[in-house]
XYZ file of C-alpha atoms in Angstrom:
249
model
C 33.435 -46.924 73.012
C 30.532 -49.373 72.024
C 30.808 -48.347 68.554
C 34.565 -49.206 68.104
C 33.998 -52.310 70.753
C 31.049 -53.322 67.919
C 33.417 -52.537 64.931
C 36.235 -54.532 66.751
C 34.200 -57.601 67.240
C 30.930 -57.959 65.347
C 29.984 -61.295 67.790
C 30.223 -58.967 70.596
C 27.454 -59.979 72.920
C 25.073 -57.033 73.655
C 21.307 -55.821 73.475
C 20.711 -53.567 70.637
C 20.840 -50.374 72.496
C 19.197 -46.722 71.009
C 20.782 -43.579 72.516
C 18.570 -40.296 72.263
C 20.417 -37.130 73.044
C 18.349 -33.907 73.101
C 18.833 -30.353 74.224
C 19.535 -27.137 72.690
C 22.882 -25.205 72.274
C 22.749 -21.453 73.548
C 23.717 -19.135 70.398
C 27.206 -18.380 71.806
C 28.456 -21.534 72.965
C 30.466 -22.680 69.871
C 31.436 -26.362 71.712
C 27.984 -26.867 72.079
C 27.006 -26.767 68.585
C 30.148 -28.678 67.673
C 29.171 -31.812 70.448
C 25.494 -31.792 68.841
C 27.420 -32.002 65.297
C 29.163 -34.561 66.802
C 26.428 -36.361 67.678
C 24.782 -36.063 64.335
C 27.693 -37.194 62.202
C 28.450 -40.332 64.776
C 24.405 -41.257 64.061
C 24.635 -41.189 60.058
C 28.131 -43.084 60.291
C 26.285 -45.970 62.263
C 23.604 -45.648 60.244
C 25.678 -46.628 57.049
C 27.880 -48.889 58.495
C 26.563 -52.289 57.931
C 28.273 -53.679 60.519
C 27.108 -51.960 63.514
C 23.267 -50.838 62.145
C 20.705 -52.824 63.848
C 22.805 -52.701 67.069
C 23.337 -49.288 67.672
C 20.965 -46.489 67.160
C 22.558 -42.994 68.260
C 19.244 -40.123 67.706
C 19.548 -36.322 68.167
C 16.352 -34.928 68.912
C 16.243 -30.832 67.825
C 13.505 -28.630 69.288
C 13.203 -30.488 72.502
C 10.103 -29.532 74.823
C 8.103 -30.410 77.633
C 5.251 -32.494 75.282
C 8.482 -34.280 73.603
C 9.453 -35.847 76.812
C 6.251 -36.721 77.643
C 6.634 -39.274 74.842
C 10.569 -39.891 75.919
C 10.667 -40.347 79.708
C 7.928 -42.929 79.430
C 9.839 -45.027 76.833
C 13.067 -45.243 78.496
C 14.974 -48.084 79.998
C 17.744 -46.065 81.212
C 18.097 -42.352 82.394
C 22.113 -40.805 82.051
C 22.928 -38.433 84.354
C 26.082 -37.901 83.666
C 27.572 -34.151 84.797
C 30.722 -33.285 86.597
C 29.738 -34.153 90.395
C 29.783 -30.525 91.762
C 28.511 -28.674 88.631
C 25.316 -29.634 87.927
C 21.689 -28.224 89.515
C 19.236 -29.910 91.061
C 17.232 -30.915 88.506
C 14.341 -32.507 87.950
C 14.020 -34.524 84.644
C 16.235 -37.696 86.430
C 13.397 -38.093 88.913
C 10.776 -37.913 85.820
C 12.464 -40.843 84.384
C 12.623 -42.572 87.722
C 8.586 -42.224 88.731
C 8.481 -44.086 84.861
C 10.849 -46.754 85.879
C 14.206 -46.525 84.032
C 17.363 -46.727 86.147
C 19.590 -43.942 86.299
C 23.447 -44.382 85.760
C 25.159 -41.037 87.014
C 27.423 -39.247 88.821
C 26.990 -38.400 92.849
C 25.740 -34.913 91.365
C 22.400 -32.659 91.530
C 19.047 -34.628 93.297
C 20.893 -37.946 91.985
C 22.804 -37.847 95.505
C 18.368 -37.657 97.142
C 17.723 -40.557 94.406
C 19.910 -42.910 95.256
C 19.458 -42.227 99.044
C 15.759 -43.008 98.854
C 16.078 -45.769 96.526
C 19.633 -46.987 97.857
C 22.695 -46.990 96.059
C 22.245 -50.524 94.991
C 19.279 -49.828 92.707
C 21.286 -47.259 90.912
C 24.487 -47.413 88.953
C 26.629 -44.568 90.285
C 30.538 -43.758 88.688
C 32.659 -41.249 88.612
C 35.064 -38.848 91.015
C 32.649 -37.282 93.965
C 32.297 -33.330 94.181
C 35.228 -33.010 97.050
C 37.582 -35.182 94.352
C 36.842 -33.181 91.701
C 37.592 -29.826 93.734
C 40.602 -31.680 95.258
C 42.174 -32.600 91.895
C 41.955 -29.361 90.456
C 45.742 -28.095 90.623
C 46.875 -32.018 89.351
C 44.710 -33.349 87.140
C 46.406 -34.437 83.956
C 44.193 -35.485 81.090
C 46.988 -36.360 79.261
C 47.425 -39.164 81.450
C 44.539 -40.919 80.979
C 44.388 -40.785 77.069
C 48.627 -42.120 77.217
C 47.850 -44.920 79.349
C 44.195 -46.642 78.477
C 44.348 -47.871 74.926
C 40.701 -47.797 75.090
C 40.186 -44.311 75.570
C 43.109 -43.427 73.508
C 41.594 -45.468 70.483
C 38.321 -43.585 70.518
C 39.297 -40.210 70.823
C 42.239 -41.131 68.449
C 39.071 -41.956 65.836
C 37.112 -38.352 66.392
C 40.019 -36.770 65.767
C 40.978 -38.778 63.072
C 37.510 -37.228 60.556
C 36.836 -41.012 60.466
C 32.935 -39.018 61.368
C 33.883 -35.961 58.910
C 35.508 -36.864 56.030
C 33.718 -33.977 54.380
C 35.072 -31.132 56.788
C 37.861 -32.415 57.855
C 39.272 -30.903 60.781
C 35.829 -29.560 62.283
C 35.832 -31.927 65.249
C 39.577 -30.207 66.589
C 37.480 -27.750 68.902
C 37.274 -31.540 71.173
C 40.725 -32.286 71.143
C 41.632 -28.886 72.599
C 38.978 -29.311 74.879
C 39.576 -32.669 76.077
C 43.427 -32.613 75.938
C 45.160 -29.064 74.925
C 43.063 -26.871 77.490
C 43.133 -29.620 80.638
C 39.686 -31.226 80.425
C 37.813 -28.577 82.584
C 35.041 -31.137 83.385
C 36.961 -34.140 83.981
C 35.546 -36.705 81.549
C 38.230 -38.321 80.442
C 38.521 -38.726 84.473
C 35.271 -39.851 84.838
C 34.924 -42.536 81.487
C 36.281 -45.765 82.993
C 34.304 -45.154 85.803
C 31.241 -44.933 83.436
C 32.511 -47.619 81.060
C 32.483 -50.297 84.260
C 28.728 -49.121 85.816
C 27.537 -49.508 82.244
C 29.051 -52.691 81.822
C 26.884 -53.746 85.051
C 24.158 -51.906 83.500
C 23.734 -54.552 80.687
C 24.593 -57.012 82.577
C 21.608 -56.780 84.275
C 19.782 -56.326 80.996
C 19.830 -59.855 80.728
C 18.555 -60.727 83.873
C 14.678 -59.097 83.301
C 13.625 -60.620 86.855
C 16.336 -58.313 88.138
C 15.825 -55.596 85.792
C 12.015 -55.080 86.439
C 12.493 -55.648 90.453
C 15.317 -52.621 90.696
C 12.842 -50.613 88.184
C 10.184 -51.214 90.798
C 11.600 -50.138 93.578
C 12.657 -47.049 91.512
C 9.099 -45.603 91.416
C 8.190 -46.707 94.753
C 10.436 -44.452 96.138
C 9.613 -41.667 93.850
C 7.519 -40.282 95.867
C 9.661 -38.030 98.194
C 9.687 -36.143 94.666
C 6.081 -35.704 93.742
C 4.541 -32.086 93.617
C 2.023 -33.370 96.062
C 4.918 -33.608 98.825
C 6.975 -30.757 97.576
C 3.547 -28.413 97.413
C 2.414 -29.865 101.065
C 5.738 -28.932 102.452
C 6.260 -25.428 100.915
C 2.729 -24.756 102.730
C 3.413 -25.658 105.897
C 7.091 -24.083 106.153
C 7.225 -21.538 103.932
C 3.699 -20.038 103.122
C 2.187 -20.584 106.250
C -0.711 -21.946 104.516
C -3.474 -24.240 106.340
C -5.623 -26.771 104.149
C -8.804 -26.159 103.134
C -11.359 -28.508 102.962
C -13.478 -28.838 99.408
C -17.246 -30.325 100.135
């Protein structure tokens, strides 16, 4: 979306804004490998376009690891949490990058829901249908619908599928549109990207504002700590292993 937003209007206001993705695709899951190909082709299209370089950095990491985001979750501004409210399990790299103070924008999913609770919802940017919608929408939902009736959405699927990122293998980005469109959008994204669109509008809008920025980062780590190891270990001891503190001289 920012990409044809940036292509649409080169004035466009913004912060120059770098997206890492990172992860690993098991050896089976074919859509996997084609989202990560995805990913790569969008990042070498910005990175030639002219227009849009020095605004937009999209990075896929390979061969992530635990010393790799050491380096990450320190440098980030902004932690995206963004699975299918229901589907995803309590994690606990979102509460790594909120003990190093970037804000999370994500569904009502996983230990996001304990986040925001401890934090409150006002220090985090939350979007998107809630586990009971999804689960409620199941026998209705219509993906169709939302690609037919918001020209935004429409115009940026309309350009993956149009090998505007794969003009040498053309055709290699279908396994999307049946995804997205022809096989009912298991996952609900097209459901959940306007949703996204307007909490990450309200995101950078409080970029600009670095009084604002730094207070809500703040208050971010000082509630962290409901999530250190030193509460989670203290607890296990006393409810689950029975175990009484020693003390060291």
């Amino acid at each position: 979306m920012l990409y044809n937003r940036l292509r649409e209007n080169p004035n466009l206001e913004t912060a120059p804004r770098t997206f890492f993705f990172a992860g690993k695709a098991a050896p089976a899951y074919q859509l996997a490998k084609v989202i990560i190909k995805f990913i790569n082709t969008l990042a070498e299209t910005i990175d030639n376009d002219p227009m849009i370089r020095g605004r937009l950095k999209v990075l896929f990491l390979p061969d992530y690891s635990v010393s790799m985001a050491e380096r990450l979750i320190p440098a980030a501004d902004v932690s995206n949490q963004i699975s299918t409210a229901g589907y995803e399990a309590s994690g606990t790299s979102n509460m790594k990058f909120m003990m190093n103070g970037a804000l999370t924008i994500g569904t009502r999913d996983g230990a996001t829901i304990e986040m925001a609770q401890e934090a409150g919802e006002e220090n985090f940017f939350l979007f998107g249908l809630t586990a009971e919608q999804v689960a409620g929408s199941r026998g209705w939902y219509k993906p169709q619908w939302h690609y037919e009736n918001d020209p935004e959405t429409r115009a940026a699927l309309d350009l993956i599928f149009s090998d505007h990122f794969s003009r040498n293998e053309p055709g290699v980005f279908a396994p999307l549109r049946e995804a997205l469109l022809t096989k009912g959008d298991y996952y609900m994204h097209l459901a959940d990207l306007k949703s996204y669109l307007e909490a990450d509008q309200r995101l950078c809008d409080l970029y600009a504002d670095p009084a604002g920025w730094s207070s809500k980062a703040i208050l971010n780590v000082a509630s962290s700590g409901k999530f250190s190891s030193d509460r989670t270990i203290a607890e296990y001891a006393a409810d689950i292993w029975n175990a009484k503190a020693c003390p060291v001289s």
